[in-house]
């Protein structure tokens, strides 16, 4: 009886909740571009954005106090807000998928050693100077992080495939081993590097930051995350089956080993791209799927879209806090997400009645 009521609640309030989340994201984006060292009135920010998006059909610039506001919003703050939205969506997407793939409520986008591989690639690029003097010099860190993430993923796939089909347990164990190996190599490079500035850059990068956001990077990020969202929105049946276990999947005629490999490659591409541009931002992919299961239920058909929106909204506000919490100081966004995420996760552990996948 309770299950029927719970299902009905999720069904009745699903679309209104999605609508409210969309409205909250729009308002949060406008508020985010309004604040900073230069404070811009909310209504003027809204007019500038509407005027730009609609090519002058909506929003008047006549009462905008300064022409510099256009530059600040459109060239500096807007790319950053879009970056925050995209990365929040991407991390939440990868988190909900990986938790289903490895059937583990503690899974996040970095569980399979992707973060360690990306960190190794970035550390190598920063301290060894990979790409110096070439066309890659401008994107050396991003390129190094992406290559490191992808090599790590291939290594995990190969290791987990040895001795038979890929299983959830073998994926996790392979990820832990490869991740530890990459972490050791990163520490070794830092230990022998005689580069104080480089070590400081590595440390800051490992905490996550949206400071490098720009319009030139937005299209790549948007395409990668949009393709991932479209793909996984139509994979809800397989993801639901993964939570039931391998035996149930065999009964239904679904080969989970193939899907695990496919999902791993897709999430690695998304995570590698995000880590390459923004460093490592923890807890988003871990806590957002859990929060959304409490709101939308465990069925991935409803869960996926809600997770995207809550993840995007969460990271927009985390970015706002990182820029405003301390006057004239920008905190690494990874610190903010960890400070917010840890108590939330502890609350979910302590809270009675929460059941992963149920």
mmCIF file of C-alpha atoms in Angstrom:
data_model
loop_
_atom_site.group_PDB
_atom_site.id
_atom_site.type_symbol
_atom_site.label_atom_id
_atom_site.label_comp_id
_atom_site.label_asym_id
_atom_site.label_seq_id
_atom_site.Cartn_x
_atom_site.Cartn_y
_atom_site.Cartn_z
ATOM 1 C CA UNK A 1 0.000 0.000 0.000
ATOM 2 C CA UNK A 2 2.831 2.365 0.943
ATOM 3 C CA UNK A 3 4.698 1.533 -2.259
ATOM 4 C CA UNK A 4 1.641 2.400 -4.343
ATOM 5 C CA UNK A 5 1.237 5.708 -2.530
ATOM 6 C CA UNK A 6 4.957 6.447 -2.958
ATOM 7 C CA UNK A 7 4.795 5.649 -6.671
ATOM 8 C CA UNK A 8 1.731 7.847 -7.052
ATOM 9 C CA UNK A 9 3.441 10.726 -5.252
ATOM 10 C CA UNK A 10 6.453 10.550 -7.592
ATOM 11 C CA UNK A 11 4.125 10.360 -10.605
ATOM 12 C CA UNK A 12 1.851 13.251 -9.604
ATOM 13 C CA UNK A 13 4.609 15.708 -8.721
ATOM 14 C CA UNK A 14 7.204 14.744 -11.344
ATOM 15 C CA UNK A 15 6.431 17.343 -14.032
ATOM 16 C CA UNK A 16 5.721 20.226 -11.614
ATOM 17 C CA UNK A 17 9.040 19.464 -9.885
ATOM 18 C CA UNK A 18 10.885 19.436 -13.231
ATOM 19 C CA UNK A 19 9.266 22.776 -14.140
ATOM 20 C CA UNK A 20 10.251 24.318 -10.790
ATOM 21 C CA UNK A 21 13.828 23.086 -11.227
ATOM 22 C CA UNK A 22 14.031 24.655 -14.703
ATOM 23 C CA UNK A 23 12.748 27.967 -13.320
ATOM 24 C CA UNK A 24 15.241 27.778 -10.440
ATOM 25 C CA UNK A 25 18.109 27.177 -12.879
ATOM 26 C CA UNK A 26 17.141 30.176 -15.043
ATOM 27 C CA UNK A 27 16.832 32.501 -12.018
ATOM 28 C CA UNK A 28 20.070 31.153 -10.525
ATOM 29 C CA UNK A 29 21.937 31.755 -13.806
ATOM 30 C CA UNK A 30 20.760 35.393 -13.919
ATOM 31 C CA UNK A 31 21.643 35.901 -10.250
ATOM 32 C CA UNK A 32 25.068 34.297 -10.777
ATOM 33 C CA UNK A 33 26.018 36.709 -13.586
ATOM 34 C CA UNK A 34 24.827 39.646 -11.459
ATOM 35 C CA UNK A 35 27.216 39.155 -8.561
ATOM 36 C CA UNK A 36 30.961 39.525 -8.249
ATOM 37 C CA UNK A 37 33.457 42.330 -7.717
ATOM 38 C CA UNK A 38 31.203 44.443 -9.947
ATOM 39 C CA UNK A 39 27.587 44.176 -8.715
ATOM 40 C CA UNK A 40 25.019 44.395 -11.522
ATOM 41 C CA UNK A 41 21.294 44.858 -10.742
ATOM 42 C CA UNK A 42 19.293 41.669 -11.354
ATOM 43 C CA UNK A 43 16.790 43.316 -13.752
ATOM 44 C CA UNK A 44 19.610 44.768 -15.866
ATOM 45 C CA UNK A 45 21.330 41.383 -16.070
ATOM 46 C CA UNK A 46 18.048 39.796 -17.153
ATOM 47 C CA UNK A 47 17.523 42.451 -19.849
ATOM 48 C CA UNK A 48 21.056 41.995 -21.196
ATOM 49 C CA UNK A 49 20.641 38.206 -21.417
ATOM 50 C CA UNK A 50 17.165 38.406 -23.010
ATOM 51 C CA UNK A 51 18.345 41.055 -25.494
ATOM 52 C CA UNK A 52 21.310 38.865 -26.505
ATOM 53 C CA UNK A 53 19.406 35.574 -26.764
ATOM 54 C CA UNK A 54 16.453 37.012 -28.732
ATOM 55 C CA UNK A 55 18.613 39.306 -30.893
ATOM 56 C CA UNK A 56 16.969 42.436 -29.534
ATOM 57 C CA UNK A 57 13.328 41.282 -29.635
ATOM 58 C CA UNK A 58 13.107 41.062 -25.850
ATOM 59 C CA UNK A 59 14.910 43.025 -23.158
ATOM 60 C CA UNK A 60 15.815 46.683 -23.451
ATOM 61 C CA UNK A 61 19.346 48.031 -22.999
ATOM 62 C CA UNK A 62 18.187 51.639 -22.625
ATOM 63 C CA UNK A 63 18.312 51.606 -18.812
ATOM 64 C CA UNK A 64 21.568 49.622 -18.484
ATOM 65 C CA UNK A 65 23.821 51.858 -16.389
ATOM 66 C CA UNK A 66 27.159 50.985 -18.031
ATOM 67 C CA UNK A 67 28.277 49.459 -21.329
ATOM 68 C CA UNK A 68 30.900 47.503 -19.416
ATOM 69 C CA UNK A 69 28.070 45.431 -17.912
ATOM 70 C CA UNK A 70 27.548 43.775 -21.305
ATOM 71 C CA UNK A 71 31.200 42.782 -21.467
ATOM 72 C CA UNK A 72 31.288 41.500 -17.896
ATOM 73 C CA UNK A 73 28.131 39.398 -18.291
ATOM 74 C CA UNK A 74 28.552 38.095 -21.843
ATOM 75 C CA UNK A 75 32.307 37.551 -21.985
ATOM 76 C CA UNK A 76 33.322 36.780 -18.399
ATOM 77 C CA UNK A 77 30.459 35.508 -16.264
ATOM 78 C CA UNK A 78 28.113 33.806 -18.722
ATOM 79 C CA UNK A 79 30.661 31.208 -19.952
ATOM 80 C CA UNK A 80 31.413 30.389 -16.325
ATOM 81 C CA UNK A 81 27.744 29.907 -15.420
ATOM 82 C CA UNK A 82 27.223 27.655 -18.460
ATOM 83 C CA UNK A 83 30.353 25.730 -17.482
ATOM 84 C CA UNK A 84 28.987 25.228 -13.949
ATOM 85 C CA UNK A 85 25.629 24.061 -15.322
ATOM 86 C CA UNK A 86 27.213 21.636 -17.813
ATOM 87 C CA UNK A 87 29.703 20.171 -15.345
ATOM 88 C CA UNK A 88 26.994 19.773 -12.695
ATOM 89 C CA UNK A 89 24.853 17.895 -15.238
ATOM 90 C CA UNK A 90 27.810 15.807 -16.414
ATOM 91 C CA UNK A 91 29.026 14.799 -12.948
ATOM 92 C CA UNK A 92 25.496 13.888 -11.823
ATOM 93 C CA UNK A 93 24.913 11.895 -15.005
ATOM 94 C CA UNK A 94 28.146 9.935 -14.576
ATOM 95 C CA UNK A 95 27.409 9.400 -10.888
ATOM 96 C CA UNK A 96 23.948 7.900 -11.408
ATOM 97 C CA UNK A 97 25.221 5.681 -14.248
ATOM 98 C CA UNK A 98 28.282 4.426 -12.345
ATOM 99 C CA UNK A 99 26.205 3.625 -9.255
ATOM 100 C CA UNK A 100 24.026 1.397 -11.435
ATOM 101 C CA UNK A 101 26.963 -0.117 -13.357
ATOM 102 C CA UNK A 102 28.887 -1.235 -10.267
ATOM 103 C CA UNK A 103 25.759 -1.668 -8.095
ATOM 104 C CA UNK A 104 27.372 0.391 -5.365
ATOM 105 C CA UNK A 105 25.816 3.418 -3.613
ATOM 106 C CA UNK A 106 29.324 4.804 -2.968
ATOM 107 C CA UNK A 107 30.198 4.953 -6.664
ATOM 108 C CA UNK A 108 30.921 8.302 -8.304
ATOM 109 C CA UNK A 109 32.444 9.399 -11.645
ATOM 110 C CA UNK A 110 35.941 8.893 -10.234
ATOM 111 C CA UNK A 111 35.518 5.402 -8.718
ATOM 112 C CA UNK A 112 37.225 3.569 -11.587
ATOM 113 C CA UNK A 113 40.489 5.446 -11.293
ATOM 114 C CA UNK A 114 39.510 8.103 -13.834
ATOM 115 C CA UNK A 115 40.437 10.938 -11.473
ATOM 116 C CA UNK A 116 43.808 9.381 -10.657
ATOM 117 C CA UNK A 117 44.576 8.903 -14.344
ATOM 118 C CA UNK A 118 43.549 12.466 -15.147
ATOM 119 C CA UNK A 119 45.587 13.742 -12.206
ATOM 120 C CA UNK A 120 48.646 11.849 -13.441
ATOM 121 C CA UNK A 121 48.204 13.290 -16.951
ATOM 122 C CA UNK A 122 47.766 16.827 -15.628
ATOM 123 C CA UNK A 123 50.699 16.505 -13.216
ATOM 124 C CA UNK A 124 52.897 15.276 -16.061
ATOM 125 C CA UNK A 125 51.768 18.152 -18.286
ATOM 126 C CA UNK A 126 52.334 20.824 -15.604
ATOM 127 C CA UNK A 127 55.619 19.640 -14.114
ATOM 128 C CA UNK A 128 57.289 18.043 -17.149
ATOM 129 C CA UNK A 129 56.032 20.702 -19.559
ATOM 130 C CA UNK A 130 54.199 18.456 -22.012
ATOM 131 C CA UNK A 131 53.169 20.312 -25.164
ATOM 132 C CA UNK A 132 55.685 23.097 -24.591
ATOM 133 C CA UNK A 133 56.464 24.970 -27.779
ATOM 134 C CA UNK A 134 53.809 23.137 -29.812
ATOM 135 C CA UNK A 135 50.185 23.676 -30.795
ATOM 136 C CA UNK A 136 49.274 21.811 -27.574
ATOM 137 C CA UNK A 137 51.130 24.256 -25.316
ATOM 138 C CA UNK A 138 47.984 26.325 -24.646
ATOM 139 C CA UNK A 139 45.921 23.239 -23.774
ATOM 140 C CA UNK A 140 48.744 21.098 -22.326
ATOM 141 C CA UNK A 141 47.103 20.493 -18.934
ATOM 142 C CA UNK A 142 43.656 19.791 -20.371
ATOM 143 C CA UNK A 143 45.090 17.479 -23.021
ATOM 144 C CA UNK A 144 47.291 15.666 -20.488
ATOM 145 C CA UNK A 145 44.366 15.167 -18.083
ATOM 146 C CA UNK A 146 42.089 13.856 -20.829
ATOM 147 C CA UNK A 147 44.695 11.416 -22.167
ATOM 148 C CA UNK A 148 45.435 10.228 -18.622
ATOM 149 C CA UNK A 149 41.741 9.601 -17.941
ATOM 150 C CA UNK A 150 41.254 7.649 -21.169
ATOM 151 C CA UNK A 151 44.396 5.503 -20.728
ATOM 152 C CA UNK A 152 43.270 4.687 -17.191
ATOM 153 C CA UNK A 153 39.824 3.658 -18.438
ATOM 154 C CA UNK A 154 41.317 1.375 -21.095
ATOM 155 C CA UNK A 155 43.576 -0.146 -18.436
ATOM 156 C CA UNK A 156 40.619 -0.798 -16.109
ATOM 157 C CA UNK A 157 38.610 -2.379 -18.940
ATOM 158 C CA UNK A 158 41.495 -4.671 -19.946
ATOM 159 C CA UNK A 159 42.209 -5.698 -16.356
ATOM 160 C CA UNK A 160 38.546 -6.365 -15.525
ATOM 161 C CA UNK A 161 38.144 -8.452 -18.714
ATOM 162 C CA UNK A 162 40.912 -10.898 -17.796
ATOM 163 C CA UNK A 163 39.583 -14.332 -16.903
ATOM 164 C CA UNK A 164 36.047 -13.910 -18.212
ATOM 165 C CA UNK A 165 33.258 -11.378 -18.520
ATOM 166 C CA UNK A 166 33.293 -7.955 -16.884
ATOM 167 C CA UNK A 167 31.444 -7.847 -13.546
ATOM 168 C CA UNK A 168 30.685 -5.035 -11.122
ATOM 169 C CA UNK A 169 33.133 -6.381 -8.517
ATOM 170 C CA UNK A 170 35.973 -6.764 -11.025
ATOM 171 C CA UNK A 171 35.400 -3.226 -12.307
ATOM 172 C CA UNK A 172 35.648 -1.729 -8.813
ATOM 173 C CA UNK A 173 38.743 -3.749 -7.867
ATOM 174 C CA UNK A 174 40.454 -2.937 -11.180
ATOM 175 C CA UNK A 175 39.640 0.753 -10.712
ATOM 176 C CA UNK A 176 41.109 0.759 -7.193
ATOM 177 C CA UNK A 177 44.333 -0.934 -8.340
ATOM 178 C CA UNK A 178 44.859 1.266 -11.426
ATOM 179 C CA UNK A 179 43.910 4.384 -9.448
ATOM 180 C CA UNK A 180 46.448 3.578 -6.712
ATOM 181 C CA UNK A 181 49.135 2.994 -9.345
ATOM 182 C CA UNK A 182 48.422 6.347 -11.045
ATOM 183 C CA UNK A 183 48.399 8.100 -7.672
ATOM 184 C CA UNK A 184 51.844 6.659 -6.871
ATOM 185 C CA UNK A 185 53.289 7.864 -10.167
ATOM 186 C CA UNK A 186 51.802 11.338 -9.618
ATOM 187 C CA UNK A 187 53.418 11.517 -6.174
ATOM 188 C CA UNK A 188 56.730 10.352 -7.649
ATOM 189 C CA UNK A 189 56.677 13.097 -10.316
ATOM 190 C CA UNK A 190 55.857 15.747 -7.685
ATOM 191 C CA UNK A 191 58.595 14.448 -5.376
ATOM 192 C CA UNK A 192 61.333 14.760 -7.999
ATOM 193 C CA UNK A 193 60.054 17.933 -9.645
ATOM 194 C CA UNK A 194 61.974 21.080 -8.826
ATOM 195 C CA UNK A 195 59.102 23.411 -9.687
ATOM 196 C CA UNK A 196 57.362 25.225 -6.837
ATOM 197 C CA UNK A 197 54.916 27.058 -9.130
ATOM 198 C CA UNK A 198 54.057 23.809 -10.922
ATOM 199 C CA UNK A 199 53.350 21.998 -7.648
ATOM 200 C CA UNK A 200 51.079 24.875 -6.572
ATOM 201 C CA UNK A 201 49.231 24.649 -9.907
ATOM 202 C CA UNK A 202 48.787 20.875 -9.518
ATOM 203 C CA UNK A 203 47.397 21.365 -6.001
ATOM 204 C CA UNK A 204 44.940 24.062 -7.113
ATOM 205 C CA UNK A 205 43.884 22.003 -10.163
ATOM 206 C CA UNK A 206 43.212 18.941 -7.998
ATOM 207 C CA UNK A 207 40.696 21.004 -5.953
ATOM 208 C CA UNK A 208 38.651 21.958 -9.015
ATOM 209 C CA UNK A 209 38.059 25.391 -10.494
ATOM 210 C CA UNK A 210 35.872 27.059 -13.115
ATOM 211 C CA UNK A 211 38.271 29.989 -13.550
ATOM 212 C CA UNK A 212 39.491 28.720 -16.941
ATOM 213 C CA UNK A 213 35.985 28.752 -18.464
ATOM 214 C CA UNK A 214 35.617 30.516 -21.815
ATOM 215 C CA UNK A 215 33.367 30.541 -24.876
ATOM 216 C CA UNK A 216 35.979 28.562 -26.852
ATOM 217 C CA UNK A 217 35.669 25.630 -24.420
ATOM 218 C CA UNK A 218 31.874 25.676 -24.024
ATOM 219 C CA UNK A 219 31.006 23.997 -27.387
ATOM 220 C CA UNK A 220 33.223 20.943 -26.736
ATOM 221 C CA UNK A 221 31.853 20.517 -23.226
ATOM 222 C CA UNK A 222 28.264 21.073 -24.374
ATOM 223 C CA UNK A 223 28.469 18.539 -27.225
ATOM 224 C CA UNK A 224 30.089 15.811 -25.091
ATOM 225 C CA UNK A 225 27.621 16.197 -22.197
ATOM 226 C CA UNK A 226 24.563 16.625 -24.463
ATOM 227 C CA UNK A 227 25.399 13.405 -26.343
ATOM 228 C CA UNK A 228 25.872 11.600 -23.023
ATOM 229 C CA UNK A 229 22.524 12.870 -21.694
ATOM 230 C CA UNK A 230 20.660 11.857 -24.865
ATOM 231 C CA UNK A 231 22.262 8.419 -24.835
ATOM 232 C CA UNK A 232 21.491 7.612 -21.194
ATOM 233 C CA UNK A 233 17.961 9.024 -21.236
ATOM 234 C CA UNK A 234 17.072 6.068 -23.478
ATOM 235 C CA UNK A 235 18.976 3.487 -21.411
ATOM 236 C CA UNK A 236 16.700 3.515 -18.370
ATOM 237 C CA UNK A 237 15.556 -0.103 -18.806
ATOM 238 C CA UNK A 238 19.111 -1.462 -18.832
ATOM 239 C CA UNK A 239 20.111 0.729 -15.883
ATOM 240 C CA UNK A 240 17.099 -0.508 -13.900
ATOM 241 C CA UNK A 241 18.070 -4.081 -14.750
ATOM 242 C CA UNK A 242 21.633 -3.488 -13.531
ATOM 243 C CA UNK A 243 20.298 -2.647 -10.068
ATOM 244 C CA UNK A 244 18.504 -6.007 -10.010
ATOM 245 C CA UNK A 245 21.765 -7.923 -10.570
ATOM 246 C CA UNK A 246 23.321 -10.196 -13.174
ATOM 247 C CA UNK A 247 21.032 -13.172 -12.562
ATOM 248 C CA UNK A 248 17.899 -11.132 -13.227
ATOM 249 C CA UNK A 249 19.527 -9.675 -16.361
ATOM 250 C CA UNK A 250 20.275 -13.159 -17.728
ATOM 251 C CA UNK A 251 16.627 -14.102 -17.161
ATOM 252 C CA UNK A 252 15.577 -11.015 -19.147
ATOM 253 C CA UNK A 253 18.067 -11.803 -21.911
ATOM 254 C CA UNK A 254 20.303 -8.746 -21.324
ATOM 255 C CA UNK A 255 24.090 -9.066 -21.557
ATOM 256 C CA UNK A 256 25.221 -6.677 -18.828
ATOM 257 C CA UNK A 257 28.920 -7.243 -19.550
ATOM 258 C CA UNK A 258 28.617 -5.503 -22.943
ATOM 259 C CA UNK A 259 26.580 -2.631 -21.510
ATOM 260 C CA UNK A 260 29.063 -2.135 -18.653
ATOM 261 C CA UNK A 261 31.909 -1.676 -21.126
ATOM 262 C CA UNK A 262 29.840 0.709 -23.256
ATOM 263 C CA UNK A 263 28.719 2.779 -20.262
ATOM 264 C CA UNK A 264 32.243 2.884 -18.854
ATOM 265 C CA UNK A 265 33.676 4.253 -22.090
ATOM 266 C CA UNK A 266 30.891 6.860 -22.360
ATOM 267 C CA UNK A 267 31.247 8.043 -18.740
ATOM 268 C CA UNK A 268 35.037 8.088 -19.060
ATOM 269 C CA UNK A 269 34.802 10.382 -22.107
ATOM 270 C CA UNK A 270 32.453 12.738 -20.251
ATOM 271 C CA UNK A 271 34.458 12.671 -17.008
ATOM 272 C CA UNK A 272 37.772 13.027 -18.824
ATOM 273 C CA UNK A 273 36.508 16.119 -20.638
ATOM 274 C CA UNK A 274 35.192 17.714 -17.433
ATOM 275 C CA UNK A 275 38.331 16.936 -15.428
ATOM 276 C CA UNK A 276 40.510 18.259 -18.244
ATOM 277 C CA UNK A 277 38.806 21.672 -18.154
ATOM 278 C CA UNK A 278 37.800 22.081 -14.500
ATOM 279 C CA UNK A 279 39.961 19.747 -12.439
ATOM 280 C CA UNK A 280 38.445 17.347 -9.932
ATOM 281 C CA UNK A 281 35.174 18.405 -8.303
ATOM 282 C CA UNK A 282 34.140 15.857 -5.715
ATOM 283 C CA UNK A 283 30.863 14.764 -4.113
ATOM 284 C CA UNK A 284 28.555 16.043 -6.895
ATOM 285 C CA UNK A 285 28.343 12.684 -8.670
ATOM 286 C CA UNK A 286 28.071 10.912 -5.321
ATOM 287 C CA UNK A 287 25.342 12.801 -3.448
ATOM 288 C CA UNK A 288 23.106 14.234 -6.200
ATOM 289 C CA UNK A 289 21.857 10.806 -7.444
ATOM 290 C CA UNK A 290 21.008 9.848 -3.843
ATOM 291 C CA UNK A 291 19.114 13.083 -3.238
ATOM 292 C CA UNK A 292 17.214 12.626 -6.497
ATOM 293 C CA UNK A 293 16.234 9.048 -5.663
ATOM 294 C CA UNK A 294 14.519 10.443 -2.604
ATOM 295 C CA UNK A 295 12.667 13.000 -4.775
ATOM 296 C CA UNK A 296 11.940 11.072 -8.000
ATOM 297 C CA UNK A 297 12.200 7.413 -6.962
ATOM 298 C CA UNK A 298 14.658 4.744 -8.133
ATOM 299 C CA UNK A 299 13.239 4.268 -11.661
ATOM 300 C CA UNK A 300 15.865 5.682 -14.037
ATOM 301 C CA UNK A 301 13.178 6.767 -16.501
ATOM 302 C CA UNK A 302 12.216 9.569 -14.105
ATOM 303 C CA UNK A 303 15.470 9.743 -12.188
ATOM 304 C CA UNK A 304 17.784 10.740 -15.071
ATOM 305 C CA UNK A 305 16.239 14.084 -16.061
ATOM 306 C CA UNK A 306 15.735 15.137 -12.453
ATOM 307 C CA UNK A 307 19.355 14.257 -11.657
ATOM 308 C CA UNK A 308 20.630 16.400 -14.557
ATOM 309 C CA UNK A 309 18.688 19.450 -13.362
ATOM 310 C CA UNK A 310 19.470 19.112 -9.642
ATOM 311 C CA UNK A 311 23.168 18.545 -10.438
ATOM 312 C CA UNK A 312 23.329 21.632 -12.647
ATOM 313 C CA UNK A 313 21.510 23.772 -10.080
ATOM 314 C CA UNK A 314 23.745 22.516 -7.264
ATOM 315 C CA UNK A 315 26.988 23.404 -9.050
ATOM 316 C CA UNK A 316 25.742 26.864 -10.076
ATOM 317 C CA UNK A 317 25.173 27.665 -6.394
ATOM 318 C CA UNK A 318 28.460 26.030 -5.375
ATOM 319 C CA UNK A 319 30.185 28.358 -7.854
ATOM 320 C CA UNK A 320 28.292 31.358 -6.443
ATOM 321 C CA UNK A 321 29.507 30.454 -2.947
ATOM 322 C CA UNK A 322 33.090 29.914 -4.136
ATOM 323 C CA UNK A 323 33.142 33.469 -5.513
ATOM 324 C CA UNK A 324 31.293 35.270 -2.710
ATOM 325 C CA UNK A 325 31.993 33.438 0.547
ATOM 326 C CA UNK A 326 35.244 35.351 1.153
ATOM 327 C CA UNK A 327 35.481 38.915 -0.157
ATOM 328 C CA UNK A 328 37.835 39.272 -3.156
ATOM 329 C CA UNK A 329 38.957 35.639 -2.822
ATOM 330 C CA UNK A 330 37.861 32.778 -5.081
ATOM 331 C CA UNK A 331 37.816 29.426 -3.307
ATOM 332 C CA UNK A 332 38.346 26.227 -5.318
ATOM 333 C CA UNK A 333 34.878 24.904 -6.083
ATOM 334 C CA UNK A 334 35.901 21.382 -5.018
ATOM 335 C CA UNK A 335 36.254 22.633 -1.440
ATOM 336 C CA UNK A 336 32.716 24.040 -1.512
ATOM 337 C CA UNK A 337 31.164 20.840 -2.914
ATOM 338 C CA UNK A 338 33.002 18.741 -0.308
ATOM 339 C CA UNK A 339 31.971 20.979 2.593
ATOM 340 C CA UNK A 340 28.316 20.846 1.459
ATOM 341 C CA UNK A 341 28.381 17.229 0.294
ATOM 342 C CA UNK A 342 29.909 15.578 3.364
ATOM 343 C CA UNK A 343 27.179 16.575 5.868
ATOM 344 C CA UNK A 344 24.469 15.751 3.320
ATOM 345 C CA UNK A 345 25.910 12.302 2.780
ATOM 346 C CA UNK A 346 26.236 11.709 6.537
ATOM 347 C CA UNK A 347 22.577 12.735 6.928
ATOM 348 C CA UNK A 348 21.506 10.247 4.241
ATOM 349 C CA UNK A 349 23.471 7.472 5.945
ATOM 350 C CA UNK A 350 21.901 8.229 9.338
ATOM 351 C CA UNK A 351 18.397 8.771 7.934
ATOM 352 C CA UNK A 352 16.208 5.704 8.312
ATOM 353 C CA UNK A 353 14.260 4.339 5.371
ATOM 354 C CA UNK A 354 16.745 5.234 2.606
ATOM 355 C CA UNK A 355 17.398 2.231 0.365
ATOM 356 C CA UNK A 356 19.734 2.388 -2.633
ATOM 357 C CA UNK A 357 17.851 1.274 -5.734
ATOM 358 C CA UNK A 358 14.628 0.831 -3.842
#
